[in-house]
Coordinates of C-alpha atoms and ligand atoms in Angstrom, one line a residue:
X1 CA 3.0 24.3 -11.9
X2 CA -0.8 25.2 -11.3
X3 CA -0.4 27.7 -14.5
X4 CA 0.6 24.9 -16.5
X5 CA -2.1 22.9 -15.7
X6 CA -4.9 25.2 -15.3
X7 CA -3.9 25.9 -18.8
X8 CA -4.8 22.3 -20.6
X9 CA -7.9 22.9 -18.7
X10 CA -11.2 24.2 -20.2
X11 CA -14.5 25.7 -18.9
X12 CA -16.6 23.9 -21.4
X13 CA -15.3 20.2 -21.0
X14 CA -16.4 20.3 -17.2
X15 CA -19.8 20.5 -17.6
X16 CA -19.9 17.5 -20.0
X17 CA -17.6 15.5 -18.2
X18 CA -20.8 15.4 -15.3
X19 CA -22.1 12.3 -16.6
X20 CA -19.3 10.4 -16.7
X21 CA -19.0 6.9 -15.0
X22 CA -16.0 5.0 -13.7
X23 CA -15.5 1.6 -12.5
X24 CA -13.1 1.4 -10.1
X25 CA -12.0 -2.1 -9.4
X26 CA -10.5 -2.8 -5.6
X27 CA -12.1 -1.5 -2.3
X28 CA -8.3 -1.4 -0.8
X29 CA -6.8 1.8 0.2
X30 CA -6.7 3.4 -3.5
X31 CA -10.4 2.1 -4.7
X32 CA -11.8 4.0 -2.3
X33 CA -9.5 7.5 -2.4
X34 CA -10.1 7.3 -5.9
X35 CA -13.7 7.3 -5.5
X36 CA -14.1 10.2 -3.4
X37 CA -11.8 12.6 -5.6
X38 CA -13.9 11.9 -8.4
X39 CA -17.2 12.5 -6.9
X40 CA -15.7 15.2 -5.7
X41 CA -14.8 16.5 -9.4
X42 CA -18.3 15.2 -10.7
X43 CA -17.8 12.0 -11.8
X44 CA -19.7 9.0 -11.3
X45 CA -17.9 6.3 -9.6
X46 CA -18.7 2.6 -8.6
X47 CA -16.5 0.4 -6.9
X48 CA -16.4 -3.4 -7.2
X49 CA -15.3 -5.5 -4.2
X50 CA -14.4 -9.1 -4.7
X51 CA -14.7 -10.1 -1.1
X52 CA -18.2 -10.7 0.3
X53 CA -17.3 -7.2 2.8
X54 CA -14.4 -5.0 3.1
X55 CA -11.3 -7.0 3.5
X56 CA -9.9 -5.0 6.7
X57 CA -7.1 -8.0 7.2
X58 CA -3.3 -6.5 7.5
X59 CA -0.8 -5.8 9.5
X60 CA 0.5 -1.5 10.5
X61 CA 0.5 0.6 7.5
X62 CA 2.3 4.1 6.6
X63 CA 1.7 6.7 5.5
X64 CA 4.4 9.4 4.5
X65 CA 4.7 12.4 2.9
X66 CA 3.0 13.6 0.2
X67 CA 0.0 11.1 1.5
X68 CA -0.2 13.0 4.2
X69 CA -1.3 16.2 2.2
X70 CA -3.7 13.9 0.5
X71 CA -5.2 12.6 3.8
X72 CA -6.3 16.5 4.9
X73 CA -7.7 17.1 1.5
X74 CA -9.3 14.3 1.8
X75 CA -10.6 15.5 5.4
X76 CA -9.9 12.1 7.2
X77 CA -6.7 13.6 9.0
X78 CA -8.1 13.4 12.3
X79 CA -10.3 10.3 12.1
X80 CA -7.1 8.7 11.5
X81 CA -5.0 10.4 13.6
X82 CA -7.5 9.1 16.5
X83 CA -7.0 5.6 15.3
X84 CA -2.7 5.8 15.1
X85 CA -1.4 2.8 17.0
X86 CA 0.8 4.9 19.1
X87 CA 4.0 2.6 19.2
X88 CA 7.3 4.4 21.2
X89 CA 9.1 3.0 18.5
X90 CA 11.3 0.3 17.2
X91 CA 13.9 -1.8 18.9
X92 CA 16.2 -4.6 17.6
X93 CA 16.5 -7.5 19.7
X94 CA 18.8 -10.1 19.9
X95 CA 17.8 -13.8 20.1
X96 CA 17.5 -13.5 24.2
X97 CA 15.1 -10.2 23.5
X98 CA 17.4 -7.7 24.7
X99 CA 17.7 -4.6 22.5
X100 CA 20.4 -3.9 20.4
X101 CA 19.0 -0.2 18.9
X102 CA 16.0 1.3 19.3
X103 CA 14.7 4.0 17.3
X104 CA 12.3 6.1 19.0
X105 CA 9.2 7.6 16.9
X106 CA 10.1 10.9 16.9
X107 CA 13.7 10.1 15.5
X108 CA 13.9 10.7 11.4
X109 CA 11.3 13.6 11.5
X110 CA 8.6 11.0 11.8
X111 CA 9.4 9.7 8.4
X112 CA 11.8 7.1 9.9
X113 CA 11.3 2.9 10.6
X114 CA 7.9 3.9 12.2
X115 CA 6.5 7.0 10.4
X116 CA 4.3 9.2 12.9
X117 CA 1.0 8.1 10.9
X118 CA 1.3 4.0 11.7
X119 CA -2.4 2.4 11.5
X120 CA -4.1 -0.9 10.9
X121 CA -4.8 -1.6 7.3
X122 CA -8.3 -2.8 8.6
X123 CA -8.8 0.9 10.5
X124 CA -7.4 2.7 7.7
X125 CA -9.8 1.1 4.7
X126 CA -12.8 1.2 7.1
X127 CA -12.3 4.9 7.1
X128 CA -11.5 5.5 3.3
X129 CA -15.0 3.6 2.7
X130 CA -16.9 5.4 5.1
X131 CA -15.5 9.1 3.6
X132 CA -16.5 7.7 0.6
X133 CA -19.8 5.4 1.0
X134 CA -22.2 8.3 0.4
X135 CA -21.2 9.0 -2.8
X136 CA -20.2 6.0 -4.3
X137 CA -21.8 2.6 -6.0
X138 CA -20.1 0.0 -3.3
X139 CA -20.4 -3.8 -5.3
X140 CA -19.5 -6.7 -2.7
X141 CA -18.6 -10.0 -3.7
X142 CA -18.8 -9.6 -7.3
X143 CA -15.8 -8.8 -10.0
X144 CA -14.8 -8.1 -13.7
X145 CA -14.5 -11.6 -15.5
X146 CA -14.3 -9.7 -18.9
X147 CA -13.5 -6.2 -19.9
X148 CA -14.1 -4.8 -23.0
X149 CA -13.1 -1.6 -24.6
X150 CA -15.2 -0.7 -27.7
X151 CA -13.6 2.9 -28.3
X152 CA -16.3 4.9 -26.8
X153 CA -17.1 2.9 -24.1
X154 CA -15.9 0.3 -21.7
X155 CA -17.7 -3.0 -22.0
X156 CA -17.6 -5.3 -18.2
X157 CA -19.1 -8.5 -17.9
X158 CA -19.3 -9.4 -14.3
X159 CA -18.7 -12.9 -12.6
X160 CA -22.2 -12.1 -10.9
X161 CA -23.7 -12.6 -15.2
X162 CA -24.1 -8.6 -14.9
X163 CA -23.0 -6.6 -18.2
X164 CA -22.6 -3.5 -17.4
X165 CA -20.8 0.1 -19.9
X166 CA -18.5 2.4 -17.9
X167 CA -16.6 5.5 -19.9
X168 CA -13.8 4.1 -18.1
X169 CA -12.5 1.1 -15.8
X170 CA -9.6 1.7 -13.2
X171 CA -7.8 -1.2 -11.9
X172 CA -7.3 -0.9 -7.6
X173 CA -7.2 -4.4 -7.6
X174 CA -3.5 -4.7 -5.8
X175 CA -0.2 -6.2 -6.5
X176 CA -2.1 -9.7 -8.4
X177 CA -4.3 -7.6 -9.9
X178 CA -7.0 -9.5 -12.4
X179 CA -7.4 -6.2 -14.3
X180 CA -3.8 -6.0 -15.0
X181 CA -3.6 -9.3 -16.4
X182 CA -7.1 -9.3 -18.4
X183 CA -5.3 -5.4 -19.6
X184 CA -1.7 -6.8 -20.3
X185 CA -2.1 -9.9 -21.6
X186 CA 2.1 -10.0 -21.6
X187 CA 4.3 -11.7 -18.7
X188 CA 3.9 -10.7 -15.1
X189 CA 5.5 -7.1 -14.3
X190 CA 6.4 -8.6 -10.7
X191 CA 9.8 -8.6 -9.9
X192 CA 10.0 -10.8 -6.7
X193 CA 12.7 -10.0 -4.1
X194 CA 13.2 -13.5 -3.2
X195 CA 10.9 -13.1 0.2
X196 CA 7.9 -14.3 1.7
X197 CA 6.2 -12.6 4.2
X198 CA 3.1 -13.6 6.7
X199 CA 0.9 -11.5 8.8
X200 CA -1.6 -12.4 11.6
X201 CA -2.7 -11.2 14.7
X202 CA -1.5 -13.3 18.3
X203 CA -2.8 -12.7 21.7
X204 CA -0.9 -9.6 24.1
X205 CA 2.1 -10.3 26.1
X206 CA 3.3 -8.5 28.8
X207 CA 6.7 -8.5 27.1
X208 CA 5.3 -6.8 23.9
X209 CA 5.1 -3.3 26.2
X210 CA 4.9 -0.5 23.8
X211 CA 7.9 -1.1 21.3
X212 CA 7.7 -3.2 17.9
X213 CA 10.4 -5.6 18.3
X214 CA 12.1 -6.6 15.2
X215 CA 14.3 -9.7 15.6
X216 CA 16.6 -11.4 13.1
X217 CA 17.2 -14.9 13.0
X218 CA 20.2 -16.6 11.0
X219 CA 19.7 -17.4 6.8
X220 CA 17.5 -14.7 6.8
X221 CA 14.6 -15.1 8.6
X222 CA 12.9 -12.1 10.5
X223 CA 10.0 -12.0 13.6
X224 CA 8.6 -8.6 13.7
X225 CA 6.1 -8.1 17.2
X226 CA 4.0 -5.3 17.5
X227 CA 1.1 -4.7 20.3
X228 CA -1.7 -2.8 18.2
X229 CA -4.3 -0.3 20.0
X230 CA -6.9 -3.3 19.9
X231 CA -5.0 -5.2 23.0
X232 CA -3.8 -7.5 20.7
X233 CA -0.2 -8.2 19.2
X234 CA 0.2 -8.2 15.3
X235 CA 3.0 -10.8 14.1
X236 CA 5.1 -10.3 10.9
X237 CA 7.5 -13.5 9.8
X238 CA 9.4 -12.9 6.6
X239 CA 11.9 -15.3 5.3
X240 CA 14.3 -15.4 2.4
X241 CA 13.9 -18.1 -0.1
X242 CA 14.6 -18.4 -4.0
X243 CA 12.2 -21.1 -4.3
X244 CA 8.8 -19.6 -6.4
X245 CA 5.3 -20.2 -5.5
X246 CA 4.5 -20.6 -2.1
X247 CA 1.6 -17.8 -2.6
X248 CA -0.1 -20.2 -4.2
X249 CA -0.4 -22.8 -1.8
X250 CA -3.3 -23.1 0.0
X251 CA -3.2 -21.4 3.6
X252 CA -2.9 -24.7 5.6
X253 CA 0.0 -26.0 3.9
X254 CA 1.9 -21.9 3.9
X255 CA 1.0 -22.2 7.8
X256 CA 3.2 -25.7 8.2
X257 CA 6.4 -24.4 5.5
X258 CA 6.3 -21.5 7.9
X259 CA 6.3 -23.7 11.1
X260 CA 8.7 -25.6 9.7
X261 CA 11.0 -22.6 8.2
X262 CA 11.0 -20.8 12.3
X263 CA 11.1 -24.4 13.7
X264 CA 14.7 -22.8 15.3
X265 CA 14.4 -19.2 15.0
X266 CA 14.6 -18.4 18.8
X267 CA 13.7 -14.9 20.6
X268 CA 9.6 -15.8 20.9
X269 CA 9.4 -17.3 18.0
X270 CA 7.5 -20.9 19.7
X271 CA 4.6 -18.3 21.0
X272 CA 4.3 -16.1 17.6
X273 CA 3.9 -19.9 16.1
X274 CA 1.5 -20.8 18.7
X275 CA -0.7 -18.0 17.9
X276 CA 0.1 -18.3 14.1
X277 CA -2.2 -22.0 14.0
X278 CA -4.8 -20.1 16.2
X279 CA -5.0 -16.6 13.8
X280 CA -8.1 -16.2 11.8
X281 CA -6.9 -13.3 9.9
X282 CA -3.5 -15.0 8.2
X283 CA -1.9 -13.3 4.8
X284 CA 0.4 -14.5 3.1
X285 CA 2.3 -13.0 0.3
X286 CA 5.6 -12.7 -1.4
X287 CA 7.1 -9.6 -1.8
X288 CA 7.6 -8.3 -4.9
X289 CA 7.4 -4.7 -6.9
X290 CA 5.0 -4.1 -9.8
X291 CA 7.0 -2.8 -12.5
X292 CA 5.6 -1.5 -15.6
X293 CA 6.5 0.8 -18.8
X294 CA 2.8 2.5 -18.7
X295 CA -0.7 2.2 -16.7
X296 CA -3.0 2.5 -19.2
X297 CA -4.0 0.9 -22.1
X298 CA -7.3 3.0 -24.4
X299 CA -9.9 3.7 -21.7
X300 CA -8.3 1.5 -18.7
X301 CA -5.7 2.1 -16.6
X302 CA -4.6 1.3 -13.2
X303 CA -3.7 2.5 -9.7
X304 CA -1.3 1.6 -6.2
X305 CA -0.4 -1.8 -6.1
X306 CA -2.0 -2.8 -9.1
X307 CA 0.2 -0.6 -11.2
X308 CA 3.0 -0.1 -8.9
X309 CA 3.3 -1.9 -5.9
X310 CA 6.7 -0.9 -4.2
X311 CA 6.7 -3.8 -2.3
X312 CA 6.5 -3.3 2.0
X313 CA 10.7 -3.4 1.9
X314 CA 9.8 0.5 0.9
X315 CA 7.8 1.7 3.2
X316 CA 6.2 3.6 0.3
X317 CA 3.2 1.1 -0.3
X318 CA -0.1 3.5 1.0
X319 CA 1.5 6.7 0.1
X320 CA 1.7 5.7 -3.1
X321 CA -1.7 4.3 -3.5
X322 CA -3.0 7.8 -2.2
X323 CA -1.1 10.0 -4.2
X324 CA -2.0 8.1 -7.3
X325 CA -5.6 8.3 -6.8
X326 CA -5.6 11.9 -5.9
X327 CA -3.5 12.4 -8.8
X328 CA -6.1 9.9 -11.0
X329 CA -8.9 11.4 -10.0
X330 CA -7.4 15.1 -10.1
X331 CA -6.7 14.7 -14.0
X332 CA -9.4 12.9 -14.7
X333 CA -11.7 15.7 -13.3
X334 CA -10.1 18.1 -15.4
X335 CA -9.8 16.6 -18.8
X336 CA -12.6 15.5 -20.8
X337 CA -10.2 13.5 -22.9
X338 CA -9.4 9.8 -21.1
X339 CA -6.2 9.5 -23.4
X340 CA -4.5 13.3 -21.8
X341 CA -6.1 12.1 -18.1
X342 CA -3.9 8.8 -18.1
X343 CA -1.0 10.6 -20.0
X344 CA -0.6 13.8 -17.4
X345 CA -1.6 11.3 -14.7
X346 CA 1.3 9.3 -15.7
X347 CA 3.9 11.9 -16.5
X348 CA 3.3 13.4 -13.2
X349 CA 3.7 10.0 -10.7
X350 CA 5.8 8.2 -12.8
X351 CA 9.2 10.1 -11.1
X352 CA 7.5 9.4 -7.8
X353 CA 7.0 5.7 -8.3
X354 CA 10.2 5.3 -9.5
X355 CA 12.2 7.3 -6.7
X356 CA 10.1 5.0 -4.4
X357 CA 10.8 1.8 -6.0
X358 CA 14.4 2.2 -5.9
X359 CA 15.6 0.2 -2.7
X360 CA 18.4 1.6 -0.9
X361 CA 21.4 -0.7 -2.2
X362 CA 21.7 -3.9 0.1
X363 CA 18.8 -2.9 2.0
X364 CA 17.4 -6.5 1.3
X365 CA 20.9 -7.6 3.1
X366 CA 20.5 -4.8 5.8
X367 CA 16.9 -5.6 6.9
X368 CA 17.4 -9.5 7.0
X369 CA 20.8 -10.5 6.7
X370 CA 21.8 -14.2 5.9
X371 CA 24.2 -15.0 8.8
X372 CA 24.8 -14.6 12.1
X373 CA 27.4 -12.3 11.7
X374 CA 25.2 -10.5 8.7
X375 CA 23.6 -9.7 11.7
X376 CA 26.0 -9.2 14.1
X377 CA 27.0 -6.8 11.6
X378 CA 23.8 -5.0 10.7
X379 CA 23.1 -4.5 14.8
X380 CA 26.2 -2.8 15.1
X381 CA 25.5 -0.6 12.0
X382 CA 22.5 0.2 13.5
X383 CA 23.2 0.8 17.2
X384 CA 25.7 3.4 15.7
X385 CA 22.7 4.8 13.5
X386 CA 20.8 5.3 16.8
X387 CA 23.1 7.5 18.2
X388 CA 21.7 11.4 18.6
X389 CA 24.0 13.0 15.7
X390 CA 23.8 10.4 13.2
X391 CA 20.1 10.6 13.9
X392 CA 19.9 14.4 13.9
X393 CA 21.7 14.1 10.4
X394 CA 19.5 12.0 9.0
X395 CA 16.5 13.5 10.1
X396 CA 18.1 16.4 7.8
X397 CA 18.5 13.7 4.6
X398 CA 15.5 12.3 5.2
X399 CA 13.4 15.8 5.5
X400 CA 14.7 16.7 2.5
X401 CA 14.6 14.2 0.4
X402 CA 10.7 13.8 0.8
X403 CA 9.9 17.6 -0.1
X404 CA 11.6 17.4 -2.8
X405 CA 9.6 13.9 -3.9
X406 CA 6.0 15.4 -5.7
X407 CA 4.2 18.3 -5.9
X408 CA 0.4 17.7 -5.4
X409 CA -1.7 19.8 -8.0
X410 CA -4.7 21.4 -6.4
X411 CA -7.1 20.4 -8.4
X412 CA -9.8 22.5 -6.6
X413 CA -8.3 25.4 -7.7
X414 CA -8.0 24.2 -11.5
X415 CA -11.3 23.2 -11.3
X416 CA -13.3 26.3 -10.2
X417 CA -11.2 28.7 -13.2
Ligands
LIG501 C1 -5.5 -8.4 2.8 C2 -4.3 -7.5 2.6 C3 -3.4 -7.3 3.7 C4 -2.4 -6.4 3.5 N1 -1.5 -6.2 4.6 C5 -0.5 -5.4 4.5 C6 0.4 -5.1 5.6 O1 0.2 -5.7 6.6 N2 1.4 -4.3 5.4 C7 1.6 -3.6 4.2 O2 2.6 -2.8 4.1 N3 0.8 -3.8 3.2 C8 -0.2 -4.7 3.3 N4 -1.0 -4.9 2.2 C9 -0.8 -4.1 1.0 C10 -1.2 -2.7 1.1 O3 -2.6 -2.6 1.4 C11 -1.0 -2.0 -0.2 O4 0.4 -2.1 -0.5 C12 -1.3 -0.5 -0.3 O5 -2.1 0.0 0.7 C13 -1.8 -0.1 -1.6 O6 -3.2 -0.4 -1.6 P1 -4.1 -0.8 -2.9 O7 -5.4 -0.2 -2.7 O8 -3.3 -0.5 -4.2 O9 -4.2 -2.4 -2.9 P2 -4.8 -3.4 -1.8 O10 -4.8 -2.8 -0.4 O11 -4.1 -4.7 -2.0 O12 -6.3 -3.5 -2.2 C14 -6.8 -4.2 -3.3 C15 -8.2 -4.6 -3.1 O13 -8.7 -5.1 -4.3 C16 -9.5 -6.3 -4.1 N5 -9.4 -7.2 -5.2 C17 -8.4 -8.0 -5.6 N6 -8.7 -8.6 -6.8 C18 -10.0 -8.1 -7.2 C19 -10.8 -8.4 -8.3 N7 -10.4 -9.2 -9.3 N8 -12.0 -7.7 -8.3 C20 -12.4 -6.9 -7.3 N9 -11.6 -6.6 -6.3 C21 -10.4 -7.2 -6.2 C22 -8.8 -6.9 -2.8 O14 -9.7 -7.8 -2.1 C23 -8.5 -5.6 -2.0 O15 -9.6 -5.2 -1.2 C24 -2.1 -5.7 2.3 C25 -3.0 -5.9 1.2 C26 -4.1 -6.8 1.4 C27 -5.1 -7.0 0.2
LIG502 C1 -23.1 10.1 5.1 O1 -24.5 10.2 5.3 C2 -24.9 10.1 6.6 C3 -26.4 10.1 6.7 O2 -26.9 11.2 6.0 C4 -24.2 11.2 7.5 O3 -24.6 11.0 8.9 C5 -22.7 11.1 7.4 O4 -22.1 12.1 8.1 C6 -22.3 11.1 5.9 N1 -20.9 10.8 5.8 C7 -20.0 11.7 5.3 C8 -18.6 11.3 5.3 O5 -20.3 12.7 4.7

């Protein structure tokens, strides 16, 4: 592997690449990765922020894998690892809270329902933009209302009245990403999964212990509990619905439809819809997958969400955001030429997006099933699941299916032949 790319790689295009600036568009989890690499390789990036300061909102994160190598390089492994939110694991509860499974953390290899690195969106971009701060152009509150490619140069006109050239502009702008759409002029690549999903943060129960509870409710409605390390409890409704739109609504009227959709859930639903009118960090989305035939289009491209947002059914969200911007910023590094960057860049993540994307048949059904007896149904799948062998053999599946998933270049090495 290394031979083959060290080979595409020449002495004399590093030192000219030195100059180079990005624009990197997104301080979410990828904006910032991204940024760091490519200081790292000698490029000159600046990141701009639409939000006034870092948007830290969000529920538990994971991160799996291949991310995980990128997190060392990276040298934020232990930062992190202080900041984990330490849950047992994950139990299924019925509608009078009593558990049905549990899966412990350990179970799976760590790579499981609750992967062994679990931390707060919030915690985990605060991190990436301090790693990355010293080094990097940080814009708040500012973004990209036109961007223009003119060949040689990238032409961005910012909402701010700022013009400003870049060599090249990367889209970390997430799964409604404005680069995308002023990129791809085309029809949305978001393939919704007929789901909504809400996040927010509720005061600590005693009953919230150490477990995430995860409790389904008939026609396919699901209240998700966690306690966080912050003595607070993070909430996460998601209901089933074929209706389109209600992202757009404003956040008053998403809060009421969502009252009204758990009206009868049961379990502690009334308290997790007490809190929800009280939360000052609500988010609202629906779930969907970012599905494109290529990133890039002359000197623009983009990366996680943006490009390829596998949706939080997969579990794959964060790892994938960090293991394109390594890879990004890796070939990027090494190749003077933008065009064999976003191609390698591409031809290298584009397996592992896909293999992530691809949601295990009927897992929609299996994670929030439509009836009662859907549910009846997936408990009992589930409680047999939980048992030691089954566990041990998946463990095995599981193990080996994510070390087969990418092979991380090291760039380091490339770069220093
Ligand atoms: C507020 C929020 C909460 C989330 N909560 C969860 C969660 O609880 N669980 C989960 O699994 N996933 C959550 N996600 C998604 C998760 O962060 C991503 O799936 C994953 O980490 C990939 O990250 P990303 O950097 O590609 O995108 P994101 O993390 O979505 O980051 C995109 C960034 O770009 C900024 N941005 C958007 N448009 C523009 C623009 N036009 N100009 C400049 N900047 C712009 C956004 O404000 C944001 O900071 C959340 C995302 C957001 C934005
Ligand atoms: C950034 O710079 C400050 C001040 O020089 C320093 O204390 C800090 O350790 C640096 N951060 C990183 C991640 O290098």
């Amino acid at each position: 592997m290394l031979s083959v790319l060290s080979r595409s790689f020449s002495r004399s295009s590093k030192n000219s690449l030195g100059n180079r600036s990005v624009l990197i568009v997104g301080a979410g989890v990828a904006g910032p990765v991204l940024a760091y690499f490519l200081h790292r390789y000698g490029v000159h990036p600046v990141v701009v922020e639409r939000t006034p300061q870092l948007r830290t909102t969000g529920q538990t994160v994971d991160v799996r894998g291949a991310g995980r190598e990128v997190v060392r390089r990276m040298g934020v492994n232990s930062v992190i690892r202080e900041k984990i939110t330490r849950e047992d694991g994950l139990a299924l509860v019925d509608s009078a809270g009593r558990t049905q499974a549990a899966f412990g953390v350990k179970d799976f290899g760590g790579q499981g329902f609750i992967a062994d690195i679990e931390i707060l969106r919030g915690e985990l971009v605060n991190i990436l933009y301090e790693q990355s701060r010293n080094h990097t152009q940080y814009i708040f509150g500012d973004h990209p209302s036109s961007i223009n490619d003119q060949g040689d140069h990238v032409q961005v006109t910012f909402a701010s009245g700022n013009i400003r050239d870049f060599d090249l502009v990367i889209g970390a702008d997430g799964i409604r990403s404005k680069t995308r759409r002023l990129l791809f002029s085309d029809k949305s690549p978001i393939h919704y999964l007929n789901m909504y999903t809400a996040y927010f943060t509720i005061p600590y129960s005693q009953s919230d212990g150490t477990w995430a509870r995860w409790y389904n409710a008939p026609k396919g409605r699901t209240v998700l509990i966690r306690p966080d390390n912050q003595g607070t409890t993070r909430a996460f409704l998601t209901f089933r619905s074929s209706q389109r739109g209600y992202e757009e609504l404003d956040p008053d009227m998403q809060k009421e439809l969502l009252q009204k959709v758990f009206a009868d859930a049961g379990f502690e639903t009334p308290r997790v819809l007490n809190g929800l009118m009280n939360s000052n960090d609500f988010y609202f989305e629906a779930i969907g997958q970012v599905k494109m035939d290529q990133w890039s289009r002359g000197r623009v491209t983009l990366v996680g969400d943006a490009g390829y947002c596998a949706s939080p059914v997969s579990g794959m969200g964060t790892t994938l955001a960090f293991v394109g911007a390594y890879i990004l910023a890796g070939e990027i590094g090494r190749h003077h030429d933008h065009t064999e960057a976003f191609r390698q860049y591409e031809a290298l993540m584009r397996p592992y997006v896909t293999k992530a994307q691809k949601l295990i048949p009927g897992s929609i059904h299996v994670a929030s099933p439509q009836t009662s007896t859907g549910i009846a149904f997936r408990n009992a799948l589930l409680s047999f699941v939980a048992r030691p062998a089954v566990t041990r053999l998946l463990t095995k599946l599981t193990e080996s299916k994510t070390a087969e998933k990418v092979t991380l270049p090291d760039y380091e090495i490339v770069l220093a032949q």
